[in-house]
Every structure is written in structure tokens, then in C-alpha cells.
Amino acid sequence: MASLRNTFSRGISPVVLAILMAVILILWLLLGETRSARDEAPAAAMPVEQTLEEVETRWSQAEPMSREQVLQGQLLPWQQVQIMAQVSGRVETLFKQQGDRVSAGEPLLKLSDEGRSQLLAQARAMYRLRQKEVESARKLKVSNYVTETEVIRLEGELARAQADLSAAQLAVEYNQPVAPFDGIVDRHHVEVGELVQSGDAMMSLVNVQRLKANAQVPQQDVGRVAQGQPVKLQLLDGRELDGQVRFVSLAADPQTRSFYVEIEVANPDLWRVAGGSATLRIQLASVMAHRFSPALLRLGPDGKLGVRAVGEDGKVINYPVRVVSIAEDGATVEGLPERVQIITQGAGFVNPGQQVETELVQSPGNISDAAQSDTPPLQPSPGIGAAE
């Protein structure tokens, strides 16, 4: 190396010499590394330690919980009818005033006769005459003094006379309309001396000792409503009435896709609530359900509500659930096993089927406090919980 430097120093500049020396040094280092790699095996890569995701869990135990279907409905009288004039005449007497109680069959008012009684007497006389004619003809026929055709003709005249008599009797009865059921006179539409024609409204009669409430049940909830289920009705002023489901329609309304439901309601104090609105709470059969913070409810990729839990094998499970009721202090859901280990923290960072490490923070029992979650709680919506 020294002789080479002396040789080139006489005819080569110092800069070129430095460059040559650097190239020679690099080649020497590379050749040394290659020889070392052939003689020695490369060091084995250190294995990367795999760690499991840690989640916080609590045990939840299902308990029997009552359910209710909440609907908005309208209250109506149990019976309501307009007393209409069936004959023309002048109002002579009002037997019942507004607010009076009446019994079925009791007369409500009286119209002028307008000759209907005389027509009734005439119809009775004609009927008796036809009866005698038929009786005589039948006796004469036995002796062949009257033909069979004549007897048949007289029997037809008797039938016509009987029809005229029935019509005359009804016309006289229509002079005094009667109550078709036990109830209360709600309105007068005529006054004494007023002339009415057939078809005119004269009185309104209602029965409010019982009421009926009707509402519409969404098609997704109609399967939970059945005849005979108890119902609590809350009025706008806070008062409550008791009732039960009387009828659920078999076909949905084609416009709303909802089903008509009718509730029978007791009204022993005759509250003046008919025609108003009320909140209907249909008491459904109890279910085994869990109650915990609404923050633990999660929307899955399919848009359905679910709860993430840890199975016995330590893997994450997503359980689809149905909300029975939901409020700020807790959600009641069904669809979970009777006893389940629910993830209360870390559910947003794990996926179903993933192996996790759990940290139990509560002894077995129902989760009643509002757990803190890694995602904000879902806000109640019309599609969550009992139908409004």
C-alpha cells in the first residue's frame, strides 16, 4: 500500500489519490462482509409477543319484567244514536230534557198524530173483514160453492190487509219515539211546536257508563296485542281509567299499514271524556329481560340493535336485542341469555369472534347503574322501545 502511494504520488494529484483510496476501502469492507455472511448464519428474528385486547365486563342476570304497548287513541261513547223522525208532524211534547237519564223503551217525545190513528182504525177494520171473507170462502169450498181460485184470491186480500195494518201500527208508534237503550239525552235538536219531516234529527242519546277507545297498532307490534289484555288509559288531565282489549282487526289499513284495535273502558263515575284523546298502555305478558345503561346498545352493520358480550370461550359475541323500554336511566331489552357477561368498556375496539382478555368489575347481578362506555349512548327514537 505504501509503495503504491509513493508510485502514484509523483504523477497523480492528491484529490484523485484520495478518491482511489476511498474506493479501495469500500471494496475491502464489502468483501469482508460477504465472507462473514458465508461463514456465519444470520441471527434469528426475535418473535413478536401477541397481546389480547382487554375489555371491561359485568355480569347481568335476566329478571321477569312487565311490558306495555303505548298507543294514542280516542275515547268514544259505548253507544251513541241520533233519534230521527220517521214520520212528519209537529212536536207536541218533550218527555225528556238534555241530561236526563232514560231507560230502553221509554218515550222521548210526542209528535202530532196527523190522522195516523184513523188510518190505523181503518186498517184494523179492513183486516177483520178480510178474515171473515176467507173463513166463509173456505166453508163454501167444502160444498163446492166456491172455487179454489176464489179462496186463493181472498187469502191474498187478507195478506194485503195484514200488511196495511202493520204499517199503520208502526206509523202510530212513530208518533212517540222511544229510547233504544239505557242512556242519557245528550242534545235536543227540536223544540215544542217545531215541524219535522221524516229523516230529521230530533235528539242525541248516549251511553257513557262504558266507553270504547280506538287506536292503530303498528304492523310490527300487532302480534303482541290480543283480546282480553288489560289496558291503562291516561287522560290529558292525568286521570286514569281501566279497560281491556275488546277487538283487534284482522286486516291492516291499506293507507297506514296499521291495525285497528278497540278497547272497552269502564266509566262508573260518568266522566265527561267521550270524544277526547287518551294514552293507551296495553299491558303485555311479562318477559325475561335485562336492564342496563342505554350506552351499551350498539347499532350493527345491518342497522339492528345489539349488545356485545363475552362467551365462555373468551370470545366476543354480538347479541341482537329487542328493546322493551328505554329511558335515560336504563334500557330494558330481551333477546339475551338468562345470564350473560356484557362488555361495558372497550366494545368499540373489538369485533365478534375476537379473543379478548376480560376484567370483571361487578359481582354477578343486574347492571342497574349507568355504565360508562367508549361510545356515546343511543338517543331514544320512535323505532326504539314501546310504540308511541
CSV table of C-alpha atoms in Angstrom, one decimal:
chain,number,residue,atom,x,y,z
A,1,MET,CA,0.0,0.0,0.0
A,2,ALA,CA,2.9,2.4,0.9
A,3,SER,CA,4.8,1.6,-2.4
A,4,LEU,CA,1.6,2.2,-4.3
A,5,ARG,CA,1.1,5.5,-2.7
A,6,ASN,CA,4.8,6.5,-3.5
A,7,THR,CA,4.4,5.4,-7.1
A,8,PHE,CA,1.3,7.4,-7.7
A,9,SER,CA,2.3,10.4,-5.7
A,10,ARG,CA,4.8,11.5,-8.3
A,11,GLY,CA,2.3,11.5,-11.2
A,12,ILE,CA,-1.2,11.8,-9.6
A,13,SER,CA,-2.8,14.7,-7.8
A,14,PRO,CA,-3.7,14.4,-4.1
A,15,VAL,CA,-7.5,14.6,-4.8
A,16,VAL,CA,-7.5,11.7,-7.3
A,17,LEU,CA,-5.4,9.7,-4.9
A,18,ALA,CA,-7.9,10.3,-2.1
A,19,ILE,CA,-10.8,9.1,-4.3
A,20,LEU,CA,-8.9,5.9,-5.3
A,21,MET,CA,-8.1,5.2,-1.6
A,22,ALA,CA,-11.8,5.6,-0.7
A,23,VAL,CA,-12.9,3.2,-3.4
A,24,ILE,CA,-10.4,0.6,-2.4
A,25,LEU,CA,-11.5,0.8,1.3
A,26,ILE,CA,-15.2,0.3,0.4
A,27,LEU,CA,-14.4,-2.7,-1.8
A,28,TRP,CA,-12.4,-4.2,1.1
A,29,LEU,CA,-15.2,-3.7,3.6
A,30,LEU,CA,-17.8,-5.3,1.2
A,31,LEU,CA,-15.7,-8.3,0.5
A,32,GLY,CA,-15.2,-8.8,4.2
A,33,GLU,CA,-19.0,-8.7,5.0
A,34,THR,CA,-19.8,-11.1,2.2
A,35,ARG,CA,-17.2,-13.6,3.5
A,36,SER,CA,-18.6,-13.3,7.0
A,37,ALA,CA,-22.2,-13.9,5.8
A,38,ARG,CA,-21.0,-17.1,4.1
A,39,ASP,CA,-19.2,-18.4,7.2
A,40,GLU,CA,-21.9,-17.4,9.8
A,41,ALA,CA,-25.7,-17.9,9.7
A,42,PRO,CA,-27.8,-14.8,10.3
A,43,ALA,CA,-29.3,-14.2,13.7
A,44,ALA,CA,-32.9,-15.5,14.1
A,45,ALA,CA,-35.6,-12.8,14.3
A,46,MET,CA,-37.0,-12.2,17.8
A,47,PRO,CA,-40.6,-13.4,17.9
A,48,VAL,CA,-43.2,-10.6,18.4
A,49,GLU,CA,-45.3,-11.2,21.5
A,50,GLN,CA,-49.0,-11.1,20.7
A,51,THR,CA,-51.3,-9.5,23.3
A,52,LEU,CA,-55.1,-9.8,23.7
A,53,GLU,CA,-57.4,-6.8,23.7
A,54,GLU,CA,-58.6,-6.1,27.2
A,55,VAL,CA,-62.2,-5.3,27.8
A,56,GLU,CA,-64.2,-4.4,31.0
A,57,THR,CA,-67.2,-6.7,31.6
A,58,ARG,CA,-70.1,-7.1,34.1
A,59,TRP,CA,-72.5,-9.9,34.7
A,60,SER,CA,-76.2,-9.3,34.0
A,61,GLN,CA,-79.0,-11.6,35.2
A,62,ALA,CA,-82.4,-11.6,33.4
A,63,GLU,CA,-85.4,-10.8,35.5
A,64,PRO,CA,-89.1,-11.0,34.8
A,65,MET,CA,-90.3,-7.6,33.6
A,66,SER,CA,-93.6,-6.3,32.5
A,67,ARG,CA,-94.1,-4.9,29.0
A,68,GLU,CA,-96.6,-2.5,27.6
A,69,GLN,CA,-97.7,-1.2,24.2
A,70,VAL,CA,-98.2,2.5,24.3
A,71,LEU,CA,-100.7,4.0,21.8
A,72,GLN,CA,-102.5,7.2,21.2
A,73,GLY,CA,-106.3,6.8,20.9
A,74,GLN,CA,-109.6,8.4,21.1
A,75,LEU,CA,-112.4,7.9,23.6
A,76,LEU,CA,-116.0,7.4,22.3
A,77,PRO,CA,-119.3,6.7,24.0
A,78,TRP,CA,-120.1,3.0,24.2
A,79,GLN,CA,-123.4,3.7,22.4
A,80,GLN,CA,-124.5,6.8,20.6
A,81,VAL,CA,-127.5,7.4,18.3
A,82,GLN,CA,-129.4,10.2,16.7
A,83,ILE,CA,-133.2,9.8,17.2
A,84,MET,CA,-134.6,10.6,13.7
A,85,ALA,CA,-138.1,11.4,12.7
A,86,GLN,CA,-139.7,8.5,10.8
A,87,VAL,CA,-143.0,10.4,10.1
A,88,SER,CA,-143.8,14.0,9.6
A,89,GLY,CA,-145.5,16.1,12.3
A,90,ARG,CA,-145.3,18.8,14.8
A,91,VAL,CA,-143.5,18.4,18.1
A,92,GLU,CA,-146.2,18.3,20.8
A,93,THR,CA,-144.3,17.2,23.9
A,94,LEU,CA,-140.7,16.7,25.0
A,95,PHE,CA,-140.8,14.0,27.7
A,96,LYS,CA,-137.0,14.2,28.3
A,97,GLN,CA,-134.7,17.1,28.7
A,98,GLN,CA,-131.0,17.4,28.0
A,99,GLY,CA,-129.0,15.5,30.6
A,100,ASP,CA,-132.0,13.3,31.7
A,101,ARG,CA,-131.4,9.5,32.1
A,102,VAL,CA,-133.7,7.3,30.1
A,103,SER,CA,-134.3,3.5,30.0
A,104,ALA,CA,-134.7,1.4,27.0
A,105,GLY,CA,-138.2,1.6,25.6
A,106,GLU,CA,-139.1,4.8,27.4
A,107,PRO,CA,-140.8,7.5,25.2
A,108,LEU,CA,-138.7,10.6,24.4
A,109,LEU,CA,-141.1,13.0,22.8
A,110,LYS,CA,-144.5,13.1,21.0
A,111,LEU,CA,-145.4,14.2,17.5
A,112,SER,CA,-148.8,15.3,16.3
A,113,ASP,CA,-151.0,12.4,15.0
A,114,GLU,CA,-151.7,13.8,11.5
A,115,GLY,CA,-154.6,11.3,11.0
A,116,ARG,CA,-152.4,8.2,11.5
A,117,SER,CA,-154.7,6.9,14.3
A,118,GLN,CA,-157.7,7.0,12.0
A,119,LEU,CA,-155.8,5.1,9.3
A,120,LEU,CA,-154.9,2.5,11.9
A,121,ALA,CA,-158.6,2.0,12.8
A,122,GLN,CA,-159.5,1.7,9.2
A,123,ALA,CA,-156.7,-0.9,8.6
A,124,ARG,CA,-157.9,-2.9,11.6
A,125,ALA,CA,-161.5,-3.0,10.3
A,126,MET,CA,-160.4,-4.0,6.8
A,127,TYR,CA,-158.2,-6.8,8.2
A,128,ARG,CA,-161.2,-8.2,10.2
A,129,LEU,CA,-163.4,-8.0,7.1
A,130,ARG,CA,-160.8,-10.0,5.0
A,131,GLN,CA,-160.5,-12.5,7.8
A,132,LYS,CA,-164.3,-13.2,7.7
A,133,GLU,CA,-164.3,-13.4,3.9
A,134,VAL,CA,-161.6,-16.0,3.9
A,135,GLU,CA,-163.3,-18.1,6.6
A,136,SER,CA,-166.7,-18.0,4.7
A,137,ALA,CA,-165.0,-19.0,1.4
A,138,ARG,CA,-163.2,-21.9,3.0
A,139,LYS,CA,-166.6,-23.3,4.4
A,140,LEU,CA,-168.3,-22.9,1.0
A,141,LYS,CA,-165.5,-24.6,-0.8
A,142,VAL,CA,-166.2,-27.7,1.1
A,143,SER,CA,-169.7,-27.8,-0.6
A,144,ASN,CA,-168.1,-26.8,-3.9
A,145,TYR,CA,-170.0,-23.4,-3.9
A,146,VAL,CA,-166.7,-21.5,-4.2
A,147,THR,CA,-163.7,-22.4,-6.4
A,148,GLU,CA,-160.2,-22.9,-5.2
A,149,THR,CA,-159.1,-19.8,-7.2
A,150,GLU,CA,-161.6,-17.6,-5.3
A,151,VAL,CA,-160.3,-18.8,-2.0
A,152,ILE,CA,-156.7,-18.1,-3.0
A,153,ARG,CA,-157.7,-14.6,-4.2
A,154,LEU,CA,-159.4,-13.8,-0.8
A,155,GLU,CA,-156.3,-15.1,1.1
A,156,GLY,CA,-154.2,-12.7,-0.9
A,157,GLU,CA,-156.5,-9.8,0.0
A,158,LEU,CA,-156.2,-10.9,3.7
A,159,ALA,CA,-152.4,-10.8,3.4
A,160,ARG,CA,-152.5,-7.3,1.9
A,161,ALA,CA,-154.8,-6.1,4.7
A,162,GLN,CA,-152.4,-7.5,7.3
A,163,ALA,CA,-149.5,-5.6,5.8
A,164,ASP,CA,-151.5,-2.4,5.7
A,165,LEU,CA,-152.4,-2.9,9.4
A,166,SER,CA,-148.8,-3.4,10.4
A,167,ALA,CA,-147.7,-0.2,8.5
A,168,ALA,CA,-150.5,1.8,10.2
A,169,GLN,CA,-149.5,0.5,13.6
A,170,LEU,CA,-145.8,1.5,13.0
A,171,ALA,CA,-146.9,4.9,11.8
A,172,VAL,CA,-148.8,5.5,15.1
A,173,GLU,CA,-145.8,4.2,17.1
A,174,TYR,CA,-143.5,6.6,15.3
A,175,ASN,CA,-145.6,9.4,16.9
A,176,GLN,CA,-143.7,8.7,20.1
A,177,PRO,CA,-140.1,7.6,19.5
A,178,VAL,CA,-138.6,5.6,22.4
A,179,ALA,CA,-135.0,5.1,23.7
A,180,PRO,CA,-133.3,2.1,22.0
A,181,PHE,CA,-131.0,1.6,25.1
A,182,ASP,CA,-130.4,2.9,28.6
A,183,GLY,CA,-128.6,6.2,28.3
A,184,ILE,CA,-128.6,10.0,28.7
A,185,VAL,CA,-130.2,12.6,26.5
A,186,ASP,CA,-127.2,14.5,25.2
A,187,ARG,CA,-128.8,17.0,22.9
A,188,HIS,CA,-132.1,18.4,21.7
A,189,HIS,CA,-132.4,19.3,18.1
A,190,VAL,CA,-136.1,20.3,18.1
A,191,GLU,CA,-138.4,22.3,20.3
A,192,VAL,CA,-142.1,22.1,21.1
A,193,GLY,CA,-144.2,23.3,18.2
A,194,GLU,CA,-141.5,22.7,15.6
A,195,LEU,CA,-142.5,20.9,12.4
A,196,VAL,CA,-140.3,18.0,11.5
A,197,GLN,CA,-140.1,15.8,8.3
A,198,SER,CA,-139.2,12.2,8.0
A,199,GLY,CA,-135.4,11.9,8.4
A,200,ASP,CA,-134.9,15.0,10.6
A,201,ALA,CA,-132.7,14.6,13.7
A,202,MET,CA,-134.6,15.2,16.9
A,203,MET,CA,-132.4,14.0,19.8
A,204,SER,CA,-129.0,12.6,20.6
A,205,LEU,CA,-128.8,9.7,23.0
A,206,VAL,CA,-125.5,8.4,24.5
A,207,ASN,CA,-124.4,5.7,26.9
A,208,VAL,CA,-121.2,6.6,28.7
A,209,GLN,CA,-121.4,4.2,31.6
A,210,ARG,CA,-118.9,2.3,29.4
A,211,LEU,CA,-116.6,3.9,26.8
A,212,LYS,CA,-114.7,2.5,23.9
A,213,ALA,CA,-111.3,3.7,22.8
A,214,ASN,CA,-109.9,3.0,19.4
A,215,ALA,CA,-106.3,3.3,18.2
A,216,GLN,CA,-104.0,2.0,15.5
A,217,VAL,CA,-101.3,-0.6,16.3
A,218,PRO,CA,-98.2,-0.7,14.0
A,219,GLN,CA,-97.9,-3.8,12.0
A,220,GLN,CA,-94.6,-4.8,13.7
A,221,ASP,CA,-96.3,-4.8,17.1
A,222,VAL,CA,-99.8,-6.2,16.4
A,223,GLY,CA,-98.7,-9.8,17.2
A,224,ARG,CA,-98.2,-8.8,20.8
A,225,VAL,CA,-101.7,-7.4,21.3
A,226,ALA,CA,-104.6,-9.9,22.0
A,227,GLN,CA,-108.2,-9.7,23.1
A,228,GLY,CA,-108.6,-9.6,26.9
A,229,GLN,CA,-105.3,-7.8,27.7
A,230,PRO,CA,-105.7,-5.2,30.5
A,231,VAL,CA,-105.2,-1.5,29.5
A,232,LYS,CA,-104.5,1.6,31.4
A,233,LEU,CA,-105.8,4.8,29.9
A,234,GLN,CA,-104.3,8.1,30.9
A,235,LEU,CA,-106.4,11.2,30.2
A,236,LEU,CA,-104.9,14.6,29.3
A,237,ASP,CA,-105.7,15.9,32.9
A,238,GLY,CA,-103.8,13.0,34.5
A,239,ARG,CA,-106.8,10.9,35.5
A,240,GLU,CA,-106.8,7.2,34.7
A,241,LEU,CA,-109.3,4.6,33.6
A,242,ASP,CA,-109.2,0.9,33.3
A,243,GLY,CA,-110.1,-1.2,30.3
A,244,GLN,CA,-109.3,-4.2,28.3
A,245,VAL,CA,-108.7,-5.1,24.6
A,246,ARG,CA,-112.1,-6.0,23.0
A,247,PHE,CA,-111.2,-6.3,19.4
A,248,VAL,CA,-108.1,-6.4,17.1
A,249,SER,CA,-108.8,-6.2,13.3
A,250,LEU,CA,-107.6,-9.0,11.1
A,251,ALA,CA,-106.5,-6.7,8.2
A,252,ALA,CA,-104.3,-3.7,8.2
A,253,ASP,CA,-105.4,-0.3,6.9
A,254,PRO,CA,-104.0,-0.1,3.4
A,255,GLN,CA,-103.1,3.6,3.8
A,256,THR,CA,-101.2,3.4,7.2
A,257,ARG,CA,-100.3,-0.4,7.3
A,258,SER,CA,-101.6,-0.4,10.9
A,259,PHE,CA,-104.3,-2.5,12.6
A,260,TYR,CA,-107.4,-1.1,14.3
A,261,VAL,CA,-107.8,-2.0,18.0
A,262,GLU,CA,-110.8,-1.3,20.2
A,263,ILE,CA,-110.7,-1.0,24.0
A,264,GLU,CA,-113.6,-1.4,26.3
A,265,VAL,CA,-113.4,1.1,29.2
A,266,ALA,CA,-115.4,1.3,32.4
A,267,ASN,CA,-116.6,4.7,33.3
A,268,PRO,CA,-118.6,4.3,36.6
A,269,ASP,CA,-118.4,8.0,37.5
A,270,LEU,CA,-119.7,9.1,34.1
A,271,TRP,CA,-116.7,11.3,33.5
A,272,ARG,CA,-117.2,13.7,30.6
A,273,VAL,CA,-114.3,12.4,28.5
A,274,ALA,CA,-116.1,10.9,25.4
A,275,GLY,CA,-114.7,12.4,22.3
A,276,GLY,CA,-111.4,13.3,23.8
A,277,SER,CA,-108.0,11.7,23.4
A,278,ALA,CA,-106.1,9.4,25.7
A,279,THR,CA,-102.8,7.5,26.1
A,280,LEU,CA,-103.4,3.7,26.0
A,281,ARG,CA,-101.0,1.5,27.8
A,282,ILE,CA,-101.8,-2.1,26.9
A,283,GLN,CA,-100.3,-4.5,29.5
A,284,LEU,CA,-98.4,-7.3,27.7
A,285,ALA,CA,-97.2,-10.6,29.1
A,286,SER,CA,-94.0,-10.3,31.1
A,287,VAL,CA,-90.7,-11.4,29.7
A,288,MET,CA,-87.3,-12.3,31.0
A,289,ALA,CA,-85.3,-9.2,30.2
A,290,HIS,CA,-82.1,-7.4,31.2
A,291,ARG,CA,-81.8,-3.8,32.3
A,292,PHE,CA,-78.6,-1.7,31.8
A,293,SER,CA,-77.4,1.6,30.6
A,294,PRO,CA,-78.6,2.6,27.1
A,295,ALA,CA,-74.9,3.4,26.3
A,296,LEU,CA,-74.3,-0.3,25.9
A,297,LEU,CA,-76.7,-0.6,22.9
A,298,ARG,CA,-74.9,-0.7,19.6
A,299,LEU,CA,-76.0,-0.5,16.0
A,300,GLY,CA,-74.7,-3.3,13.9
A,301,PRO,CA,-73.8,-3.2,10.2
A,302,ASP,CA,-77.3,-4.3,9.4
A,303,GLY,CA,-78.8,-1.4,11.3
A,304,LYS,CA,-80.2,-3.6,14.1
A,305,LEU,CA,-79.6,-3.0,17.8
A,306,GLY,CA,-77.3,-5.4,19.6
A,307,VAL,CA,-75.2,-5.9,22.7
A,308,ARG,CA,-71.6,-7.2,22.8
A,309,ALA,CA,-70.7,-9.8,25.4
A,310,VAL,CA,-68.0,-12.3,26.1
A,311,GLY,CA,-68.8,-16.1,25.8
A,312,GLU,CA,-67.4,-18.9,27.9
A,313,ASP,CA,-64.6,-19.4,25.5
A,314,GLY,CA,-63.4,-15.7,25.9
A,315,LYS,CA,-64.6,-14.6,22.5
A,316,VAL,CA,-66.7,-11.6,21.7
A,317,ILE,CA,-70.4,-12.3,20.8
A,318,ASN,CA,-72.9,-9.8,19.4
A,319,TYR,CA,-76.4,-10.5,20.6
A,320,PRO,CA,-79.3,-8.9,18.6
A,321,VAL,CA,-81.8,-7.5,21.1
A,322,ARG,CA,-85.3,-6.0,21.1
A,323,VAL,CA,-85.9,-3.0,23.3
A,324,VAL,CA,-88.8,-3.4,25.7
A,325,SER,CA,-88.5,0.1,27.1
A,326,ILE,CA,-85.8,2.8,27.1
A,327,ALA,CA,-85.2,5.8,29.2
A,328,GLU,CA,-82.2,8.0,30.3
A,329,ASP,CA,-81.7,5.9,33.4
A,330,GLY,CA,-81.7,2.5,31.7
A,331,ALA,CA,-82.9,0.3,28.9
A,332,THR,CA,-84.8,-3.0,29.2
A,333,VAL,CA,-84.1,-5.5,26.5
A,334,GLU,CA,-84.9,-9.1,25.6
A,335,GLY,CA,-83.0,-11.5,23.4
A,336,LEU,CA,-80.0,-12.1,25.7
A,337,PRO,CA,-79.3,-15.4,27.5
A,338,GLU,CA,-80.6,-15.5,31.1
A,339,ARG,CA,-77.1,-14.8,32.4
A,340,VAL,CA,-74.6,-13.0,30.3
A,341,GLN,CA,-71.2,-11.3,30.7
A,342,ILE,CA,-71.7,-7.9,29.0
A,343,ILE,CA,-68.9,-5.7,27.8
A,344,THR,CA,-69.2,-2.3,29.4
A,345,GLN,CA,-65.9,-0.8,28.2
A,346,GLY,CA,-64.0,-1.5,25.0
A,347,ALA,CA,-66.8,-2.9,22.9
A,348,GLY,CA,-66.0,-0.4,20.2
A,349,PHE,CA,-62.5,-1.8,19.8
A,350,VAL,CA,-63.3,-5.5,19.4
A,351,ASN,CA,-65.2,-7.5,16.8
A,352,PRO,CA,-67.4,-10.6,17.2
A,353,GLY,CA,-65.4,-13.8,17.3
A,354,GLN,CA,-62.3,-12.0,18.6
A,355,GLN,CA,-60.5,-13.5,21.6
A,356,VAL,CA,-60.3,-10.9,24.4
A,357,GLU,CA,-59.0,-10.6,28.0
A,358,THR,CA,-61.7,-9.6,30.5
A,359,GLU,CA,-61.6,-7.6,33.6
A,360,LEU,CA,-64.7,-8.2,35.7
A,361,VAL,CA,-65.7,-5.1,37.6
A,362,GLN,CA,-69.0,-6.1,39.2
A,363,SER,CA,-70.3,-9.2,41.0
A,364,PRO,CA,-73.0,-11.2,39.4
A,365,GLY,CA,-76.3,-9.4,39.2
A,366,ASN,CA,-78.2,-7.0,37.1
A,367,ILE,CA,-76.5,-3.9,35.8
A,368,SER,CA,-78.6,-1.1,37.1
A,369,ASP,CA,-76.2,1.8,37.1
A,370,ALA,CA,-75.4,3.9,34.0
A,371,ALA,CA,-72.1,2.3,32.8
A,372,GLN,CA,-69.5,4.5,31.1
A,373,SER,CA,-68.9,3.4,27.5
A,374,ASP,CA,-66.4,4.1,24.8
A,375,THR,CA,-69.3,5.3,22.6
A,376,PRO,CA,-72.0,7.9,23.4
A,377,PRO,CA,-75.4,6.5,24.3
A,378,LEU,CA,-78.0,6.0,21.6
A,379,GLN,CA,-80.8,8.5,21.8
A,380,PRO,CA,-84.3,7.1,22.1
A,381,SER,CA,-86.2,7.2,18.8
A,382,PRO,CA,-89.8,6.3,17.7
A,383,GLY,CA,-88.5,3.0,16.5
A,384,ILE,CA,-86.9,2.0,19.8
A,385,GLY,CA,-88.9,0.8,22.7
A,386,ALA,CA,-92.7,0.7,23.1
A,387,ALA,CA,-94.7,2.2,20.3
A,388,GLU,CA,-95.9,5.6,20.9
